[in-house]
Amino acid sequence: MPKYEKAFCKRLMEKDPDNYPDGMVTAADANKIYLEDINKVYGYRRICENTIFYCAKECSVELSCINLFVDFDNYPDKIRPYYANRKHNQFHSLDCPRKLQFIAEHRKDSTKNQIYYFENDKIIFDFSKVTGLIANLKPTQKIAVSSNNHPDIPTRIVDNYNRKNENSNYNYQKRAHHTNQLREIVELWDNYKEYNLNQKVYDADGNQIDFNLFFKKVQEAQLDKAVHIYYGQAYCRYFNNDSSQSLILNYSGPAAWLNGVNAKPQVIINPTTFENARCKTLFDNLKRYADRWEKDHTSSQSYFELYYLGNFEIKILKSKKKIISFNYSESQFPKCLLIQPNPKN
């Protein structure tokens, strides 16, 4: 669900026009104003309830300020305030400035990443209905030869060679794309739904397709070997038979495989893989969720929304039990994960 930094508050614009002439206020300021005015008579408070925020003056989408009423001096560990949609299935107005800005930014975008790009009013994905999303590994940038690549050649000779041939393609090597693009795609999907955009989506062959085709909710989808962005509630727990602090990453609900296997998709992850992929922070976050889950299985804060760009496979354990496992290339797997915390009211 999209998060907003600012919201429009008509009441604040009327009560405090000197400081907020346009009525736009950050979530942090809304929290501060509420706490400052808490001892005032209700009718004189600038912000007195959580039903007075909107996307913009020109837009009717209602927002709520998460943790508006929290005194962070007493609860420093709570999630800092932000705005989120107050209701489901709201659509931004035609003249909504956020929507117009989003469209304008993406109309002038060139290639964004290796999975999709914008072309005028089209969004084109590297997608096949058989194999799902395909990461286009064709690199688009070039780097000069260096003595690091060729330790047997003296640096002086390499530098001279590059300088003489800087306009030639012969001595240049291609550099691979950065593959951590999942967050950008998920945010694009959220905005596509949120703003009810009219850009048409096409696959690599020029066929118009449904954007939602890329995303599958794990608990509702029938899993197969095609690559999609799978999402759903998930949790982490410690892998008790391992002294290396490995974790088991689980989707919360069971999923169905084509041949009738029903199980919660899972995978064992270890800190080394995440460190090598420069995703140590992600592993640390998952470890914190494992700690929470060990303490309280029932709290929504022990769970999170997990997005996974990839596919699954069936594995047979020593006990002959069949499980649904994440199918991944170990070096890139951490970059195929995105976690979003559950709202904390």
XYZ file of C-alpha atoms in Angstrom:
345
model
C 0.000 0.000 0.000
C 1.411 3.436 -0.931
C 2.746 5.675 1.795
C 2.476 9.451 1.706
C 4.784 11.994 3.304
C 2.297 14.877 3.175
C -1.474 15.249 3.262
C -4.008 18.040 2.874
C -5.857 19.158 6.012
C -8.561 21.784 5.445
C -9.050 22.289 9.174
C -5.356 23.067 9.676
C -5.416 25.539 6.779
C -8.337 27.358 8.418
C -7.044 27.218 12.016
C -3.379 28.013 11.259
C -3.193 29.789 7.876
C 0.069 31.574 8.695
C 2.050 28.326 9.045
C 0.015 26.131 6.704
C -1.492 28.392 4.012
C -1.944 25.503 1.555
C -3.089 23.001 4.179
C -0.327 20.515 3.337
C 1.298 18.959 6.393
C 3.811 16.173 6.928
C 2.842 13.197 9.081
C 5.549 14.098 11.593
C 4.203 17.649 11.925
C 0.624 16.370 12.251
C 1.731 14.198 15.168
C 3.562 17.145 16.764
C 0.557 19.485 16.344
C -1.829 16.912 17.812
C 0.351 16.501 20.926
C 0.778 20.279 21.303
C -2.995 20.853 21.140
C -4.067 17.866 23.232
C -4.993 19.980 26.281
C -6.921 22.574 24.305
C -10.704 22.635 24.045
C -11.765 20.230 21.269
C -13.156 22.933 18.996
C -9.948 24.950 19.101
C -7.532 22.147 18.255
C -5.858 22.380 14.875
C -5.768 18.573 14.536
C -8.165 16.653 16.713
C -8.981 13.436 14.835
C -7.694 11.117 12.124
C -10.472 11.575 9.591
C -9.506 15.000 8.260
C -6.631 14.184 5.917
C -6.805 13.996 2.121
C -4.311 13.343 -0.661
C -4.498 16.965 -1.870
C -6.867 19.922 -2.013
C -7.876 18.807 -5.523
C -8.185 15.102 -4.613
C -10.866 13.247 -2.643
C -8.759 10.247 -1.575
C -8.996 9.982 2.226
C -5.844 9.313 4.222
C -5.063 8.303 7.792
C -1.998 9.347 9.725
C -0.506 6.169 11.168
C 0.508 6.629 14.816
C -0.896 10.164 14.878
C -1.703 9.899 18.593
C 1.594 8.364 19.763
C 3.911 10.284 22.099
C 7.288 9.123 20.825
C 9.061 10.407 23.951
C 7.323 7.570 25.773
C 7.305 5.062 22.904
C 10.532 5.653 20.914
C 10.447 2.221 19.208
C 7.090 2.696 17.504
C 6.971 3.241 13.754
C 7.251 6.920 12.875
C 4.120 8.592 11.470
C 3.188 8.330 7.812
C 0.016 8.639 5.770
C -1.794 5.681 4.219
C -5.101 5.200 2.432
C -8.026 5.315 4.820
C -10.271 3.232 2.566
C -9.807 0.564 -0.072
C -10.625 1.065 -3.747
C -10.244 4.840 -3.746
C -9.243 6.517 -6.990
C -7.373 9.784 -7.334
C -9.149 12.649 -9.072
C -8.272 13.503 -12.658
C -6.583 16.733 -11.540
C -4.825 15.178 -8.533
C -1.318 16.750 -8.472
C 0.297 13.503 -7.285
C -1.214 11.559 -10.163
C -0.273 14.221 -12.728
C 3.290 14.393 -11.400
C 3.677 10.613 -11.498
C 2.481 10.435 -15.101
C 4.698 13.339 -16.170
C 7.786 11.793 -14.582
C 7.295 8.439 -16.227
C 6.426 9.816 -19.636
C 9.905 11.267 -19.883
C 11.601 8.196 -18.444
C 14.062 6.272 -20.539
C 14.917 2.643 -19.835
C 14.414 2.072 -16.104
C 15.754 -1.394 -15.479
C 16.211 -4.829 -16.952
C 12.598 -5.978 -16.534
C 10.488 -3.071 -17.830
C 10.783 0.299 -19.503
C 8.528 3.162 -20.563
C 7.948 4.074 -24.180
C 5.704 7.117 -24.512
C 2.395 5.990 -22.975
C 3.326 2.311 -22.940
C 4.944 0.158 -20.278
C 6.831 -2.713 -21.886
C 7.859 -5.753 -19.850
C 10.256 -8.555 -20.640
C 7.535 -11.124 -20.045
C 6.374 -14.444 -21.434
C 3.129 -16.181 -20.508
C 5.053 -19.471 -20.378
C 8.126 -18.500 -18.381
C 6.772 -15.365 -16.698
C 9.079 -12.425 -16.071
C 12.467 -12.787 -17.700
C 15.381 -10.808 -16.361
C 17.088 -9.307 -19.401
C 20.724 -9.828 -18.586
C 22.052 -7.935 -21.579
C 24.259 -5.228 -20.066
C 23.877 -1.710 -21.432
C 26.957 0.070 -20.129
C 30.623 -0.255 -20.891
C 33.737 0.030 -18.762
C 37.290 0.352 -19.903
C 39.801 -2.448 -19.498
C 41.757 -2.106 -16.262
C 44.775 -3.755 -14.708
C 42.385 -5.301 -12.181
C 40.775 -7.267 -15.007
C 44.163 -8.040 -16.544
C 46.833 -8.242 -13.803
C 49.367 -9.576 -16.288
C 49.402 -6.261 -18.199
C 51.198 -3.253 -16.633
C 48.878 -0.384 -15.633
C 50.778 2.108 -17.819
C 50.159 0.051 -20.955
C 46.468 -0.414 -20.117
C 46.002 3.334 -19.575
C 47.701 4.186 -22.858
C 45.670 1.567 -24.699
C 42.382 2.897 -23.336
C 43.317 6.469 -24.147
C 44.238 5.665 -27.730
C 41.158 3.546 -28.281
C 38.586 5.444 -26.229
C 36.310 5.688 -29.254
C 36.669 2.018 -30.091
C 34.463 -0.771 -28.812
C 37.284 -3.286 -29.052
C 38.918 -2.666 -25.699
C 35.741 -2.126 -23.722
C 33.965 -4.733 -21.645
C 30.275 -4.656 -20.875
C 29.101 -4.141 -17.322
C 26.121 -6.104 -16.038
C 22.942 -4.461 -14.802
C 22.283 -3.991 -11.115
C 19.522 -6.501 -10.437
C 17.920 -5.117 -7.285
C 14.857 -3.699 -9.085
C 12.056 -5.444 -7.194
C 11.133 -2.504 -4.986
C 10.748 -0.247 -8.011
C 8.431 -2.712 -9.762
C 6.260 -3.182 -6.658
C 6.012 0.585 -6.198
C 5.099 0.945 -9.891
C 2.351 -1.670 -9.442
C 1.026 0.111 -6.334
C 0.966 3.429 -8.175
C -0.609 1.870 -11.267
C -3.516 0.655 -9.133
C -3.572 3.673 -6.866
C -3.726 6.280 -9.626
C -5.868 4.137 -11.932
C -3.367 4.839 -14.707
C -4.322 4.398 -18.319
C -0.882 3.431 -19.646
C -1.209 0.192 -21.544
C 1.104 -2.680 -20.633
C 2.749 -4.864 -23.286
C 4.986 -7.898 -23.305
C 8.261 -8.070 -25.200
C 6.437 -9.304 -28.332
C 4.094 -6.323 -28.446
C 1.053 -8.121 -27.020
C -1.105 -6.075 -24.659
C -1.317 -7.775 -21.255
C -2.761 -7.287 -17.786
C -0.310 -5.729 -15.308
C -1.749 -7.936 -12.562
C -0.533 -10.969 -14.524
C 2.952 -10.440 -13.059
C 1.787 -10.612 -9.448
C 0.468 -13.703 -7.736
C -0.812 -13.907 -4.186
C 0.791 -17.051 -2.834
C -2.192 -18.314 -0.864
C -4.540 -17.902 -3.835
C -2.351 -18.916 -6.770
C -1.585 -22.363 -8.135
C 2.195 -22.368 -8.154
C 4.296 -23.524 -11.066
C 7.796 -22.962 -12.428
C 7.021 -19.652 -14.140
C 8.749 -16.559 -12.760
C 6.378 -14.047 -11.190
C 6.354 -11.634 -8.291
C 4.738 -13.661 -5.526
C 3.435 -11.881 -2.456
C 1.687 -12.604 0.829
C 2.065 -12.594 4.587
C 5.237 -14.291 5.804
C 7.345 -14.876 8.892
C 10.845 -15.982 9.863
C 11.971 -18.546 12.425
C 15.303 -19.916 13.515
C 16.639 -23.088 11.941
C 17.280 -24.948 15.193
C 19.631 -27.566 13.764
C 22.148 -25.011 12.546
C 24.670 -23.126 14.672
C 25.311 -20.507 11.973
C 22.187 -18.477 12.818
C 20.394 -19.589 9.679
C 16.697 -18.792 9.373
C 13.707 -20.416 7.727
C 11.691 -17.943 5.657
C 8.056 -19.068 5.382
C 4.943 -17.797 3.696
C 2.167 -17.934 6.306
C -0.502 -19.773 4.397
C -0.346 -22.988 2.395
C -0.043 -22.818 -1.368
C -1.055 -25.355 -4.000
C 1.346 -26.896 -6.520
C 0.166 -28.132 -9.896
C 0.465 -31.805 -8.941
C -1.566 -31.459 -5.767
C 1.113 -30.737 -3.160
C -0.132 -28.262 -0.533
C 2.418 -26.654 1.770
C 3.760 -23.347 3.014
C 6.540 -22.255 0.631
C 9.789 -21.990 2.567
C 13.547 -21.645 2.222
C 16.554 -21.803 4.551
C 18.618 -18.607 4.448
C 21.983 -17.864 6.007
C 23.813 -14.599 6.788
C 26.774 -15.332 4.522
C 24.635 -15.384 1.366
C 23.113 -12.014 2.271
C 26.465 -10.464 3.190
C 27.977 -11.583 -0.116
C 25.048 -9.998 -1.954
C 25.485 -6.789 0.079
C 22.085 -7.322 1.698
C 23.167 -7.676 5.321
C 20.563 -5.127 6.480
C 17.797 -7.257 4.968
C 19.023 -10.352 6.836
C 19.238 -8.357 10.071
C 15.616 -7.250 9.599
C 14.518 -10.839 8.980
C 16.383 -11.911 12.110
C 14.468 -9.308 14.130
C 11.235 -10.730 12.782
C 12.397 -14.204 13.841
C 12.931 -12.882 17.368
C 9.444 -11.393 17.393
C 7.897 -14.587 16.057
C 9.629 -16.667 18.745
C 8.124 -14.387 21.412
C 4.613 -14.038 19.988
C 3.192 -16.027 17.055
C -0.107 -14.126 17.203
C 1.043 -10.512 16.873
C 0.722 -8.899 13.444
C 4.130 -7.311 14.078
C 5.717 -10.784 13.977
C 4.687 -11.022 10.316
C 5.350 -8.962 7.192
C 4.355 -8.731 3.551
C 6.899 -10.629 1.453
C 7.453 -10.038 -2.254
C 9.547 -12.638 -4.067
C 10.667 -12.349 -7.686
C 11.277 -15.913 -8.805
C 9.630 -19.319 -8.871
C 9.299 -22.450 -6.768
C 10.197 -26.117 -6.892
C 9.203 -29.318 -5.124
C 11.774 -30.831 -2.778
C 11.615 -34.198 -1.060
C 13.035 -34.344 2.459
C 14.752 -37.356 4.025
C 11.445 -38.120 5.708
C 9.904 -38.435 2.196
C 7.809 -35.362 2.923
C 7.319 -33.056 -0.050
C 7.734 -29.325 0.461
C 7.413 -26.274 -1.791
C 10.748 -24.465 -1.797
C 11.917 -21.145 -3.214
C 13.979 -21.846 -6.332
C 16.918 -19.492 -6.525
C 20.436 -18.744 -7.594
C 22.158 -18.296 -4.254
C 24.226 -15.261 -5.231
C 21.203 -13.247 -6.422
C 18.475 -14.590 -4.145
C 18.569 -11.813 -1.500
C 18.001 -9.242 -4.251
C 14.819 -11.079 -5.230
C 13.197 -10.378 -1.847
C 11.332 -7.343 -0.572
C 9.690 -7.094 2.847
C 7.151 -4.516 3.947
C 6.134 -4.177 7.616
C 2.521 -4.577 8.597
C 0.816 -1.345 9.703
C 1.178 -0.641 13.396
C -1.730 1.295 14.815
